[in-house]
Amino acid sequence: MSETPEHSEPAEEFDLAAFMADFEKRMSSLRGEALPVRHLVDATSVRIVSEGGEVAVTANIAGALVDVEFLPPAASKAPLEQAALVIDTYERAAEAARDRTHDIVAGFVDQSARTRELARRLVEEARERKTDPEQ
């Protein structure tokens, strides 16, 4: 026995063009909100442009999506093609960003080591001045 309603209405069709337009608008708004910390985003992320130059996608070192920018060539693509370009470019950006993690962490570690070395030298110099007041 079928339990299908007798007067079923057709499902509303998904409007991919409207979704992509709204997505682009939201990303633009997020870019504006991120301006105060842009230097941090740039230092810990990778931006990749699609092969045809339609979209630029930025992912952070954890592989999370940070930004999507639709470039002028995207206007000639259908919404489905734009969506596919975003997904493909995002996957490439996330992989590149994760690969860059080692370099970024090594830079932080190197800076920390330089700071510790400077502190050690300053303490040694202070001890030497304390034991030899003529310095």
PDB file of C-alpha atoms in Angstrom, residues 39 41-42 99 104 120:
ATOM      1  CA  HIS A  39      47.579  40.506   7.729  1.00  0.00           C
ATOM      2  CA  VAL A  41      44.742  35.838   7.260  1.00  0.00           C
ATOM      3  CA  ASP A  42      47.360  36.488   4.574  1.00  0.00           C
ATOM      4  CA  ASP A  99      51.330  21.763   2.671  1.00  0.00           C
ATOM      5  CA  ILE A 104      54.552  28.709   8.746  1.00  0.00           C
ATOM      6  CA  ARG A 120      69.539  34.544  27.270  1.00  0.00           C
TER       7      ARG A 120
END
